C-alpha cells in the first residue's frame, strides 16, 4: 500500500497502470524470444511444438485458452446483473463438461494426431469421413465462427488498455469526444500493441511460445482474481459484512429464484430509496431514470446514500439446465485442438482433465462474489456502482472496473488490467495460430499443392498467414469497433457446440457417414442461423438480451437437431469402408 | 470401478440442478458464502475428484501411442500432413 501511495503521488493518473501493462507485454515478448531459442525450425515444431508439451504446461495453457475475459470481467458483471446462479450456469457446468470433452474427445484426437500426423481438425475429418469436400464445408464455418471470437478479444484489449491508462498522456491524447478517456492510450494504438505483441511471440516460437505465454497468463489472472477479491472484501468491511448488505438490499442476488419475500423487500427498499431521493433532490423528478440513479453532487446529498435496489429476476430451472450444452463447444474449438496436439503423451492430459474444474472455480468464485457484493456496495456514503440493472444503458462489464476503482489503488488497477488482458490474449494467440495452420494445411497445401508442400514451405506459409490473420483481425476490429458484435460471439459458442455430435460420433460411432456429417452440420448450424435471425428480429441484432429459444439456450436445440440428423442420415446411407473403420477402430499396440 | 466412476459423474450432473436451494438467501456458509454458491463450489471440487478417478480407473485403451506407431514425415520432406 505504501508503494502504491508513493507511486500514485509521483505519477500522473493511469501511468502506473500503463507501466504494469507494459511490463506484462514485455514479459510476453521475452517468453517469445526464449521459446525461439529452442525452436527447431520445422513446421511440426511451429504448429504443434513437436508434440512435446508436458502435463503442467498443458494444464496451464489449455486452461488459459478456454478462459476468456468473460471469466474475470463478464462473470462479475453477470453476477451483478443476475446473481450467484451464474456460477452454476456457467462455471460449474464448464468444470464438468470441459473436463468430459478433454477426456472423451481431446485424448482420442491427440492419439489420432500422433498416429496419422494430423495438424488440423479438417485433416482428421477428411480421412475419417472419406470426404474431401467436408473440408470445404467445415473450413469457412470454423473460420466464421472463430473470427467474431477473435474480434471481441481485440476489442476487449483495446478498451481495457484505454480505460486503465486514462490520464496518462493528456497532451498527446486529449480525447475530446470522450472525457472519461482523456489522456488514455487510444483504441487503435492499444489494439495494435496487444495484437502486435501476440503476433511477435507467435512468430518467434509458434505453438511452444503460445503454450508458455498461456501458462504465464493463467498464473497472472488466477493471482489477480484472488488479490482483487481480498482487497475488495477488506475495503467493504470484510466478506461477511459485504454479503450481509446484499441479504438486506438485494436478497434475490443470492438465489436463482424470486420469492414473495424478495418482492416485498424490493418494494420496501424501493420506497425507502424514493423517499430519500425526494428528500435530497427536490428539484429532480422522482421518475427520472438513469440520471436519477447517479449519486447527486448537490450539497444536500452529502448524507449517506440510500441505495436503489435491483429489480429481482428469476432464472428458470430449464434455462439453468440448458446451459450445460454451451461448454460442449470446446470439443470443436480449432485453437484448443491445436493445443491438444502439443501434448507429449496421452498421459499428459490426466492433469488437465483433473485440475480443470477446480481452476475454473478458483477464477470464477471470487469474481462472482465481487459482482454480487457490487449490488449493495457503499464506500464513503456513496454507491460504488451508480446504476442498477434497470438503468437504461447499464453496462455490467464495467462493474468490476468500478469495484477496483473504489480501492483508489493504481497498482491493483494495473494488475486487474493485466489480468483481463492475460485472459483475452491467452485465447487470441492460439486462435491466430490455428487459423494460420488451417489456411496452410487445409487450403494452400491441400488444394493448391495436393498435400506435397515441403516442411519449409509449410512453415513459411504458416507464418505469412498468421501475419495476414493478425492484420485482418486488427483492421476488422477498427472497422467494427462501434458494431455490437458481443452477442454474435455468444452465438459462435453455440455454433461450435452444434458441431459436438459430429466430432463425438466420428470418434465413437463406426457407422457415421459423410452424408450424416453433412446433415448434422446443416441441421446444427442451419438451425442456429434460423434462431439467430428469429432472435434478432424479436430483440434486435445488437441486443444484449441473452438468446433464448423455447425457454432454453439455443445451443440445446442446435445440438439435439445436429445429433438427430447425424444418426438418421447415417443410418439411411451406405456405411463407411472397412478400411476406414479398421484404421480408426482396430486395436493398436499399447505404449510401453 | 469403471462403471461406478461414470455413474458418479452422471449423478453429479443430476445433482448440479440444486433446485432445493434455489430460494434460500439466508443460509451462509463460512459466514459469507450464499449456500447455493457454496454448493456449486462443492460441485466443482467433486468434479475434480471424479475426473481424477476417471483418469485413474477409466483411462481409454489405445490412446498411449508408442513412437513405433506414430506418423513420421516422409524422408523427402514433402507430402503427408
XYZ file of C-alpha atoms in Angstrom:
673
model
C 0.000 0.000 0.000
C 2.884 2.307 0.798
C 4.451 1.672 -2.583
C 1.177 2.308 -4.337
C 0.672 5.527 -2.410
C 4.136 6.718 -3.388
C 3.597 5.736 -6.997
C 0.213 7.383 -7.100
C 1.637 10.632 -5.796
C 4.577 10.666 -8.207
C 2.936 9.614 -11.443
C 0.014 11.038 -13.411
C -3.244 9.072 -13.279
C -3.089 5.999 -15.462
C 0.712 5.935 -15.670
C 1.194 3.203 -13.017
C -1.365 1.054 -14.815
C 0.402 1.710 -18.112
C 3.749 0.576 -16.727
C 2.216 -2.612 -15.332
C 0.669 -3.341 -18.736
C 3.969 -2.584 -20.489
C 5.820 -4.899 -18.071
C 3.315 -7.659 -18.774
C 3.588 -7.253 -22.562
C 7.395 -7.163 -22.285
C 7.303 -10.440 -20.349
C 5.330 -11.988 -23.210
C 7.928 -10.841 -25.740
C 10.709 -12.259 -23.567
C 8.860 -15.577 -23.462
C 8.646 -15.495 -27.254
C 12.380 -14.868 -27.515
C 13.101 -17.651 -25.020
C 10.910 -20.106 -26.913
C 12.675 -19.140 -30.143
C 15.985 -20.353 -28.698
C 14.607 -23.913 -28.585
C 12.649 -23.621 -31.845
C 13.651 -26.467 -34.197
C 12.776 -24.639 -37.407
C 10.227 -27.205 -38.614
C 6.533 -26.847 -39.394
C 5.620 -29.528 -36.837
C 7.523 -27.600 -34.185
C 5.881 -24.341 -35.186
C 2.312 -25.652 -35.287
C 2.291 -28.332 -32.557
C 5.558 -27.794 -30.615
C 6.842 -31.170 -31.879
C 4.185 -32.786 -29.645
C 6.460 -32.230 -26.658
C 4.459 -30.297 -24.063
C 4.355 -31.878 -20.605
C 1.421 -32.164 -18.172
C 1.893 -28.964 -16.134
C 2.392 -26.722 -19.143
C -0.558 -28.423 -20.851
C -2.969 -27.838 -17.961
C -1.993 -24.167 -17.672
C -2.082 -23.493 -21.401
C -5.375 -25.318 -22.026
C -7.000 -23.563 -19.073
C -5.645 -20.171 -20.172
C -7.049 -20.735 -23.642
C -10.532 -21.809 -22.550
C -10.942 -18.892 -20.122
C -11.703 -15.619 -21.872
C -12.071 -12.099 -20.491
C -15.580 -13.199 -19.584
C -14.141 -15.294 -16.754
C -12.930 -12.161 -14.964
C -14.832 -9.174 -16.279
C -18.002 -10.780 -17.590
C -18.536 -13.089 -14.631
C -18.557 -10.186 -12.162
C -20.873 -8.214 -14.422
C -23.283 -11.106 -14.896
C -23.311 -11.861 -11.152
C -24.077 -8.189 -10.516
C -26.886 -8.405 -13.073
C -28.458 -11.765 -12.288
C -26.939 -13.107 -9.055
C -24.990 -16.141 -7.892
C -26.863 -18.505 -10.236
C -24.390 -17.524 -12.949
C -21.751 -19.677 -11.237
C -23.768 -22.877 -11.597
C -24.997 -21.845 -15.021
C -21.524 -21.319 -16.443
C -18.638 -22.190 -14.118
C -19.628 -25.476 -12.508
C -21.139 -26.690 -15.796
C -17.858 -25.795 -17.508
C -15.895 -27.689 -14.884
C -17.847 -30.878 -15.532
C -18.335 -30.610 -19.305
C -14.924 -29.198 -20.312
C -13.195 -31.998 -18.428
C -15.508 -34.503 -20.144
C -14.561 -33.068 -23.555
C -10.852 -33.240 -22.751
C -11.243 -36.839 -21.540
C -13.540 -38.151 -24.260
C -12.540 -36.014 -27.259
C -9.153 -34.404 -26.641
C -7.223 -37.524 -25.697
C -8.563 -39.517 -28.665
C -7.893 -36.718 -31.148
C -4.383 -36.353 -29.790
C -3.802 -40.089 -30.333
C -5.057 -39.933 -33.936
C -2.987 -36.812 -34.480
C 0.175 -38.539 -33.365
C -0.614 -41.800 -35.156
C -1.633 -40.298 -38.505
C 0.126 -36.904 -38.436
C -2.916 -34.629 -38.297
C -2.327 -30.982 -37.518
C -5.834 -29.662 -38.147
C -9.337 -30.897 -37.415
C -10.186 -30.916 -41.114
C -7.371 -33.364 -41.912
C -8.917 -35.766 -39.391
C -12.467 -35.352 -40.712
C -11.372 -35.777 -44.347
C -9.825 -39.144 -43.505
C -12.433 -40.334 -41.042
C -15.423 -39.422 -43.233
C -13.772 -40.376 -46.544
C -14.733 -36.982 -47.897
C -12.530 -34.346 -49.450
C -15.383 -31.845 -49.572
C -16.073 -31.968 -45.841
C -13.067 -29.655 -45.575
C -14.594 -27.172 -47.985
C -17.744 -27.137 -45.832
C -16.063 -27.063 -42.430
C -13.298 -24.547 -43.211
C -15.499 -21.462 -43.749
C -17.729 -22.462 -40.825
C -14.809 -22.793 -38.414
C -13.210 -19.531 -39.588
C -16.501 -17.610 -39.496
C -17.271 -18.917 -36.003
C -13.790 -18.044 -34.805
C -13.457 -14.520 -36.217
C -16.079 -12.780 -34.010
C -14.454 -14.510 -31.031
C -11.070 -13.016 -32.030
C -12.529 -9.577 -32.736
C -14.295 -9.459 -29.372
C -10.945 -10.240 -27.766
C -9.137 -7.449 -29.622
C -11.991 -5.053 -28.806
C -11.702 -6.001 -25.156
C -7.940 -5.470 -25.097
C -8.211 -2.010 -26.671
C -10.951 -0.923 -24.289
C -9.151 -2.294 -21.235
C -5.882 -0.545 -22.138
C -7.806 2.674 -22.797
C -9.717 2.655 -19.508
C -6.681 1.624 -17.449
C -4.391 4.328 -18.881
C -6.857 7.227 -18.750
C -4.992 10.350 -17.650
C -1.527 9.138 -18.622
C -0.986 11.350 -21.698
C -3.436 14.279 -21.629
C -1.299 16.313 -24.044
C -0.860 13.620 -26.695
C -4.309 12.073 -26.490
C -6.859 14.726 -25.435
C -9.908 12.613 -26.439
C -12.381 15.459 -26.946
C -15.217 13.034 -27.739
C -14.973 11.034 -24.520
C -13.987 12.911 -21.348
C -13.520 9.623 -19.448
C -10.672 8.665 -21.777
C -8.702 11.933 -21.707
C -5.009 11.046 -21.884
C -5.702 7.352 -22.449
C -3.828 5.229 -24.971
C -6.209 5.423 -27.961
C -8.122 2.388 -29.151
C -6.178 1.943 -32.401
C -2.867 2.067 -30.582
C -3.939 -0.174 -27.687
C -5.241 -2.859 -30.045
C -2.166 -2.518 -32.254
C 0.079 -3.018 -29.226
C -1.832 -6.056 -27.964
C -2.149 -7.819 -31.330
C 1.406 -6.814 -32.285
C 2.867 -8.416 -29.170
C 0.805 -11.578 -29.700
C 1.906 -11.768 -33.334
C 5.551 -11.302 -32.330
C 5.695 -14.163 -29.874
C 3.643 -16.450 -32.117
C 6.057 -15.615 -34.963
C 9.075 -16.307 -32.783
C 8.030 -19.541 -31.132
C 4.773 -20.804 -32.674
C 2.813 -23.295 -30.577
C 5.538 -23.541 -27.917
C 5.511 -19.789 -27.354
C 1.714 -19.942 -27.249
C 1.793 -22.637 -24.572
C 4.381 -20.780 -22.489
C 2.538 -17.482 -22.802
C -0.755 -19.104 -21.866
C 0.821 -20.645 -18.797
C 2.086 -17.225 -17.695
C -1.284 -15.666 -18.437
C -3.114 -18.328 -16.436
C -0.925 -17.675 -13.410
C -1.443 -13.909 -13.775
C -5.204 -13.994 -13.927
C -5.537 -16.544 -11.146
C -3.423 -14.326 -8.884
C -5.243 -11.169 -9.965
C -8.642 -12.712 -9.219
C -7.668 -13.648 -5.677
C -5.808 -10.387 -4.947
C -8.712 -8.295 -6.215
C -11.137 -10.338 -4.104
C -9.096 -9.851 -0.917
C -8.616 -6.098 -1.421
C -12.279 -5.503 -2.224
C -13.501 -7.622 0.705
C -11.267 -5.614 3.010
C -12.493 -2.298 1.644
C -16.134 -3.311 2.148
C -15.546 -4.172 5.808
C -14.951 -7.882 5.295
C -16.631 -10.611 3.263
C -19.321 -11.239 5.893
C -20.383 -7.595 6.045
C -20.409 -7.323 2.244
C -22.682 -10.366 1.878
C -25.000 -9.285 4.701
C -25.574 -5.974 2.938
C -26.671 -7.906 -0.152
C -29.016 -10.004 2.010
C -30.628 -6.821 3.273
C -30.878 -4.933 -0.019
C -30.975 -7.472 -2.857
C -31.589 -10.963 -1.410
C -32.608 -12.350 -4.801
C -28.970 -11.928 -5.917
C -28.094 -14.796 -3.568
C -30.570 -17.211 -5.151
C -31.825 -18.333 -8.562
C -35.481 -17.741 -7.788
C -37.598 -14.762 -6.777
C -39.773 -15.400 -3.736
C -42.657 -13.261 -2.423
C -40.276 -12.212 0.378
C -37.770 -10.953 -2.201
C -40.512 -8.968 -3.920
C -41.630 -7.486 -0.594
C -38.078 -6.470 0.319
C -37.650 -4.918 -3.136
C -40.816 -2.840 -2.705
C -39.798 -1.749 0.768
C -36.258 -0.752 -0.285
C -37.595 0.978 -3.367
C -39.939 3.055 -1.203
C -37.038 3.958 1.102
C -34.898 4.946 -1.853
C -37.684 7.028 -3.410
C -38.234 8.855 -0.121
C -34.514 9.531 0.229
C -34.291 10.680 -3.372
C -37.206 13.041 -2.929
C -35.684 14.495 0.241
C -32.234 15.073 -1.256
C -33.187 16.155 -4.756
C -36.456 18.043 -4.574
C -35.812 19.665 -7.901
C -35.374 16.473 -9.814
C -38.199 14.269 -10.908
C -38.770 11.112 -8.925
C -39.476 9.377 -12.169
C -36.118 10.195 -13.690
C -34.271 7.110 -14.751
C -30.576 6.904 -15.497
C -29.675 10.295 -14.163
C -31.683 9.664 -11.027
C -29.651 6.566 -10.302
C -26.447 8.523 -10.139
C -25.279 9.900 -6.824
C -26.114 13.541 -6.517
C -23.377 16.113 -6.480
C -25.551 18.613 -4.644
C -24.547 19.536 -1.117
C -27.933 18.330 0.154
C -26.983 14.807 -0.918
C -23.850 14.722 1.204
C -25.661 12.457 3.699
C -25.076 8.691 3.245
C -26.929 7.470 0.185
C -29.833 5.058 0.348
C -29.141 2.529 -2.368
C -31.667 1.772 -5.029
C -32.429 -1.969 -5.011
C -32.164 -4.149 -8.103
C -35.375 -5.451 -9.584
C -35.427 -9.198 -8.782
C -35.201 -11.501 -11.771
C -35.531 -15.268 -11.693
C -33.597 -17.906 -13.614
C -35.755 -20.818 -14.728
C -34.613 -24.354 -13.932
C -34.847 -25.313 -17.616
C -32.635 -22.398 -18.648
C -30.193 -23.262 -15.869
C -30.010 -26.858 -17.059
C -29.708 -25.995 -20.749
C -26.515 -24.011 -20.187
C -24.784 -27.373 -19.864
C -24.861 -27.528 -23.686
C -22.698 -24.403 -24.145
C -19.388 -25.845 -22.846
C -19.655 -28.661 -25.410
C -18.247 -26.019 -27.750
C -14.689 -26.683 -26.512
C -14.761 -30.028 -28.298
C -14.631 -28.210 -31.639
C -12.557 -25.094 -30.923
C -9.788 -25.162 -33.567
C -7.368 -23.378 -31.224
C -7.944 -25.914 -28.468
C -7.409 -28.764 -30.920
C -4.107 -27.100 -31.789
C -3.091 -27.047 -28.126
C -4.206 -30.641 -27.526
C -1.840 -31.748 -30.285
C 1.129 -30.220 -28.467
C 0.865 -32.804 -25.649
C 3.880 -35.045 -25.154
C 1.752 -38.100 -24.376
C -1.827 -39.104 -23.716
C -0.981 -39.291 -20.017
C -0.145 -35.567 -20.087
C -3.898 -34.967 -20.374
C -4.627 -36.508 -16.971
C -3.625 -33.416 -15.034
C -5.602 -31.202 -17.400
C -8.748 -33.319 -17.058
C -8.409 -33.467 -13.278
C -7.486 -29.899 -12.393
C -9.625 -28.006 -14.890
C -12.827 -27.885 -12.754
C -11.011 -26.543 -9.704
C -9.074 -23.981 -11.741
C -12.367 -22.744 -13.178
C -13.652 -22.434 -9.620
C -10.574 -20.506 -8.490
C -11.087 -17.778 -11.058
C -14.901 -17.645 -11.159
C -15.847 -17.835 -7.479
C -14.024 -14.650 -6.326
C -15.255 -12.705 -9.353
C -18.858 -13.851 -8.767
C -18.648 -12.770 -5.118
C -17.325 -9.333 -6.151
C -20.163 -8.928 -8.658
C -22.828 -9.793 -6.109
C -21.298 -7.511 -3.457
C -21.321 -4.688 -6.030
C -25.137 -4.616 -5.917
C -25.014 -3.291 -2.348
C -21.529 -1.788 -2.061
C -21.241 1.625 -0.440
C -17.978 3.410 0.200
C -17.794 6.866 1.753
C -21.579 7.098 1.777
C -21.780 6.625 -1.998
C -22.817 3.624 -4.084
C -19.818 2.109 -5.842
C -21.897 1.248 -8.909
C -24.025 4.306 -9.709
C -26.693 2.433 -11.675
C -28.854 -0.667 -11.326
C -29.956 -3.497 -13.591
C -32.975 -1.376 -14.537
C -30.965 1.653 -15.652
C -31.007 2.247 -19.410
C -27.580 1.631 -20.899
C -26.275 -0.052 -17.746
C -23.079 -1.886 -18.687
C -22.383 -4.920 -16.455
C -18.899 -5.219 -17.963
C -17.654 -2.127 -16.131
C -18.830 -3.306 -12.693
C -15.522 -4.975 -11.839
C -13.627 -1.892 -13.016
C -15.766 0.307 -10.754
C -15.198 -2.000 -7.788
C -11.442 -1.818 -8.338
C -11.585 1.942 -8.879
C -13.145 2.403 -5.425
C -9.941 0.968 -3.944
C -8.101 4.022 -5.241
C -5.035 1.844 -5.673
C -3.342 2.213 -9.081
C -1.313 -0.958 -8.613
C -4.400 -3.121 -8.081
C -5.995 -1.288 -11.024
C -2.958 -2.039 -13.168
C -2.887 -5.666 -12.045
C -6.545 -6.046 -12.906
C -5.931 -4.586 -16.359
C -3.028 -7.003 -16.852
C -5.195 -9.899 -15.605
C -8.012 -9.110 -18.007
C -5.517 -8.653 -20.840
C -3.973 -12.007 -19.919
C -7.360 -13.694 -20.164
C -8.017 -12.036 -23.540
C -4.611 -12.605 -25.137
C -4.406 -16.153 -23.756
C -7.031 -17.267 -26.226
C -6.065 -14.963 -29.064
C -2.575 -16.350 -29.716
C -3.785 -19.909 -30.185
C -6.642 -18.639 -32.362
C -4.233 -16.820 -34.688
C -2.031 -19.900 -34.879
C -4.879 -22.318 -35.544
C -6.395 -20.226 -38.338
C -2.926 -19.836 -39.873
C -2.494 -23.599 -39.648
C -5.871 -24.285 -41.272
C -5.127 -21.908 -44.156
C -1.736 -23.525 -44.672
C -2.688 -27.189 -44.391
C -6.334 -27.362 -45.409
C -6.401 -24.810 -48.207
C -2.987 -23.986 -49.667
C -1.270 -27.342 -49.207
C -4.342 -29.481 -49.836
C -5.937 -27.729 -52.813
C -3.003 -25.950 -54.447
C -0.130 -28.340 -53.760
C -2.084 -31.598 -53.315
C -0.530 -32.179 -49.874
C 3.006 -32.077 -51.254
C 4.485 -28.921 -49.696
C 7.877 -29.260 -48.129
C 8.279 -28.682 -44.427
C 9.992 -25.361 -45.056
C 7.186 -24.211 -47.352
C 4.593 -25.093 -44.727
C 6.496 -23.183 -42.061
C 6.884 -20.115 -44.286
C 3.246 -20.206 -45.427
C 2.045 -20.669 -41.860
C 3.970 -17.664 -40.617
C 2.773 -15.499 -43.507
C -0.829 -16.495 -42.897
C -0.541 -15.736 -39.192
C 0.569 -12.194 -40.160
C -2.378 -11.884 -42.542
C -4.830 -13.189 -39.937
C -3.488 -10.776 -37.300
C -3.635 -7.827 -39.698
C -7.099 -8.718 -40.984
C -8.416 -9.179 -37.429
C -6.981 -5.851 -36.281
C -8.335 -3.947 -39.292
C -11.746 -5.624 -38.943
C -11.796 -4.633 -35.279
C -11.114 -0.985 -36.158
C -13.939 -1.060 -38.681
C -16.342 -2.927 -36.384
C -15.492 -1.215 -33.091
C -18.838 0.564 -32.973
C -20.785 -2.504 -34.073
C -22.106 -4.515 -31.107
C -20.842 -7.966 -32.007
C -20.686 -9.215 -28.411
C -23.941 -11.131 -28.795
C -22.721 -12.561 -32.092
C -19.719 -14.023 -30.287
C -22.068 -15.781 -27.839
C -23.846 -17.324 -30.819
C -20.475 -18.557 -32.091
C -20.108 -20.688 -28.956
C -23.469 -22.242 -29.785
C -22.227 -22.880 -33.325
C -19.174 -24.752 -32.062
C -21.405 -26.700 -29.646
C -23.628 -27.718 -32.587
C -20.589 -29.446 -34.122
C -20.101 -31.574 -30.989
C -22.234 -34.524 -32.232
C -20.075 -34.645 -35.371
C -16.749 -34.977 -33.572
C -18.164 -37.302 -30.902
C -19.670 -39.663 -33.491
C -16.518 -39.555 -35.626
C -14.559 -40.837 -32.630
C -17.004 -43.338 -31.146
C -19.504 -44.450 -33.820
C -18.255 -46.646 -36.647
C -21.468 -46.190 -38.636
C -21.217 -42.407 -39.167
C -21.179 -41.499 -42.869
C -20.166 -38.359 -44.700
C -23.818 -37.729 -45.569
C -24.709 -37.994 -41.915
C -21.958 -35.469 -41.192
C -23.248 -33.037 -43.828
C -26.785 -33.405 -42.482
C -25.578 -32.810 -38.939
C -23.725 -29.623 -39.930
C -26.731 -28.414 -41.910
C -29.168 -29.117 -39.068
C -26.968 -27.726 -36.288
C -25.550 -24.636 -37.970
C -28.658 -24.085 -40.112
C -30.986 -24.100 -37.108
C -28.546 -21.780 -35.322
C -28.713 -19.266 -38.166
C -32.503 -19.527 -38.088
C -32.595 -18.950 -34.314
C -30.180 -16.020 -34.679
C -32.400 -14.315 -37.241
C -35.545 -15.025 -35.212
C -33.948 -13.756 -32.017
C -32.550 -10.684 -33.796
C -35.987 -9.778 -35.115
C -37.518 -10.221 -31.657
C -34.952 -8.307 -29.586
C -32.750 -6.550 -32.161
C -29.449 -7.865 -33.513
C -27.488 -5.530 -31.230
C -29.437 -6.536 -28.131
C -27.600 -7.808 -25.068
C -30.631 -9.892 -24.069
C -29.467 -13.466 -23.515
C -30.557 -15.535 -26.517
C -33.354 -17.961 -25.692
C -35.381 -20.392 -27.782
C -38.300 -22.263 -26.237
C -37.058 -21.297 -22.786
C -33.592 -22.769 -23.279
C -30.244 -21.565 -24.592
C -30.134 -22.020 -28.434
C -27.170 -24.413 -28.203
C -29.508 -27.044 -26.681
C -31.856 -27.490 -29.663
C -28.940 -26.965 -32.084
C -27.004 -29.875 -30.561
C -30.106 -32.081 -30.445
C -31.051 -31.341 -34.080
C -27.465 -31.972 -35.197
C -27.364 -35.302 -33.341
C -30.706 -36.500 -34.723
C -29.787 -35.556 -38.304
C -26.422 -37.275 -37.965
C -27.873 -40.560 -36.736
C -30.868 -40.708 -39.082
C -28.987 -39.799 -42.277
C -26.006 -42.024 -41.436
C -28.316 -45.000 -40.988
C -30.055 -44.237 -44.277
C -26.832 -44.048 -46.301
C -24.094 -46.535 -47.165
C -21.731 -47.363 -44.299
C -18.078 -46.296 -44.490
C -15.499 -48.645 -45.999
C -13.995 -51.488 -43.987
C -10.536 -49.949 -44.408
C -11.583 -46.678 -42.773
C -13.328 -48.406 -39.888
C -10.259 -50.592 -39.325
C -7.949 -47.585 -39.486
C -9.732 -45.783 -36.666
C -11.210 -48.596 -34.577
C -8.981 -51.665 -34.792
C -6.892 -52.428 -31.679
C -3.376 -50.993 -31.687
C -0.214 -51.956 -29.893
C -0.056 -50.288 -26.500
C 2.781 -47.980 -25.500
C 5.282 -49.341 -23.030
C -14.867 -49.341 -10.566
C -15.073 -48.017 -14.116
C -18.867 -48.177 -14.092
C -19.047 -46.677 -10.613
C -16.956 -43.661 -11.664
C -19.089 -42.998 -14.727
C -22.239 -43.447 -12.623
C -20.934 -40.890 -10.112
C -20.150 -38.404 -12.894
C -23.678 -38.770 -14.260
C -25.012 -38.415 -10.713
C -23.005 -35.204 -10.334
C -24.588 -33.737 -13.479
C -28.007 -34.559 -11.994
C -27.101 -33.089 -8.598
C -25.886 -29.953 -10.396
C -29.571 -28.980 -10.625
C -29.837 -27.893 -6.966
C -33.460 -26.791 -7.039
C -33.704 -27.398 -3.280
C -31.611 -24.306 -2.520
C -32.880 -22.034 -5.255
C -34.919 -19.968 -2.742
C -32.502 -19.814 0.181
C -30.868 -16.414 0.625
C -30.450 -16.718 4.397
C -28.040 -19.624 4.853
C -24.436 -18.512 4.615
C -21.512 -20.924 4.591
C -18.377 -19.679 6.403
C -20.387 -16.600 7.248
C -20.270 -15.057 3.756
C -20.933 -17.626 1.020
C -24.570 -17.996 -0.074
C -25.455 -21.665 0.260
C -26.222 -22.112 -3.446
C -22.831 -20.694 -4.441
C -21.070 -22.781 -1.786
C -22.865 -25.878 -3.097
C -21.701 -25.236 -6.650
C -18.149 -24.638 -5.486
C -18.538 -28.093 -3.953
C -19.729 -29.383 -7.344
C -16.510 -28.040 -8.907
C -14.405 -29.764 -6.254
C -16.373 -33.001 -6.707
C -15.823 -32.754 -10.477
C -12.089 -32.549 -9.907
C -12.173 -35.620 -7.665
C -14.354 -37.639 -10.045
C -12.424 -36.766 -13.202
C -9.246 -37.615 -11.331
C -10.776 -41.016 -10.562
C -11.820 -41.361 -14.200
C -8.206 -40.770 -15.265
C -7.055 -43.439 -12.843
C -9.679 -46.109 -13.343
C -11.270 -45.438 -16.747
C -8.341 -44.360 -18.902
C -9.129 -45.281 -22.524
C -7.171 -48.060 -24.210
C -5.201 -47.404 -27.403
C -4.533 -43.735 -26.704
C -0.973 -44.112 -25.454
C 0.602 -44.153 -28.902
C 4.099 -45.659 -28.949
C 6.674 -43.915 -31.128
C 6.781 -47.024 -33.331
C 3.119 -46.427 -34.200
C 3.475 -42.658 -34.693
C 3.372 -40.858 -38.013
C 6.725 -39.693 -39.299
C 7.278 -37.145 -42.057
C 8.361 -38.582 -45.432
C 12.122 -38.613 -45.850
C 11.814 -36.387 -48.911
C 10.390 -33.678 -46.673
C 7.338 -33.453 -48.904
C 3.774 -34.624 -48.517
C 1.688 -36.023 -45.709
C 0.122 -33.999 -43.009
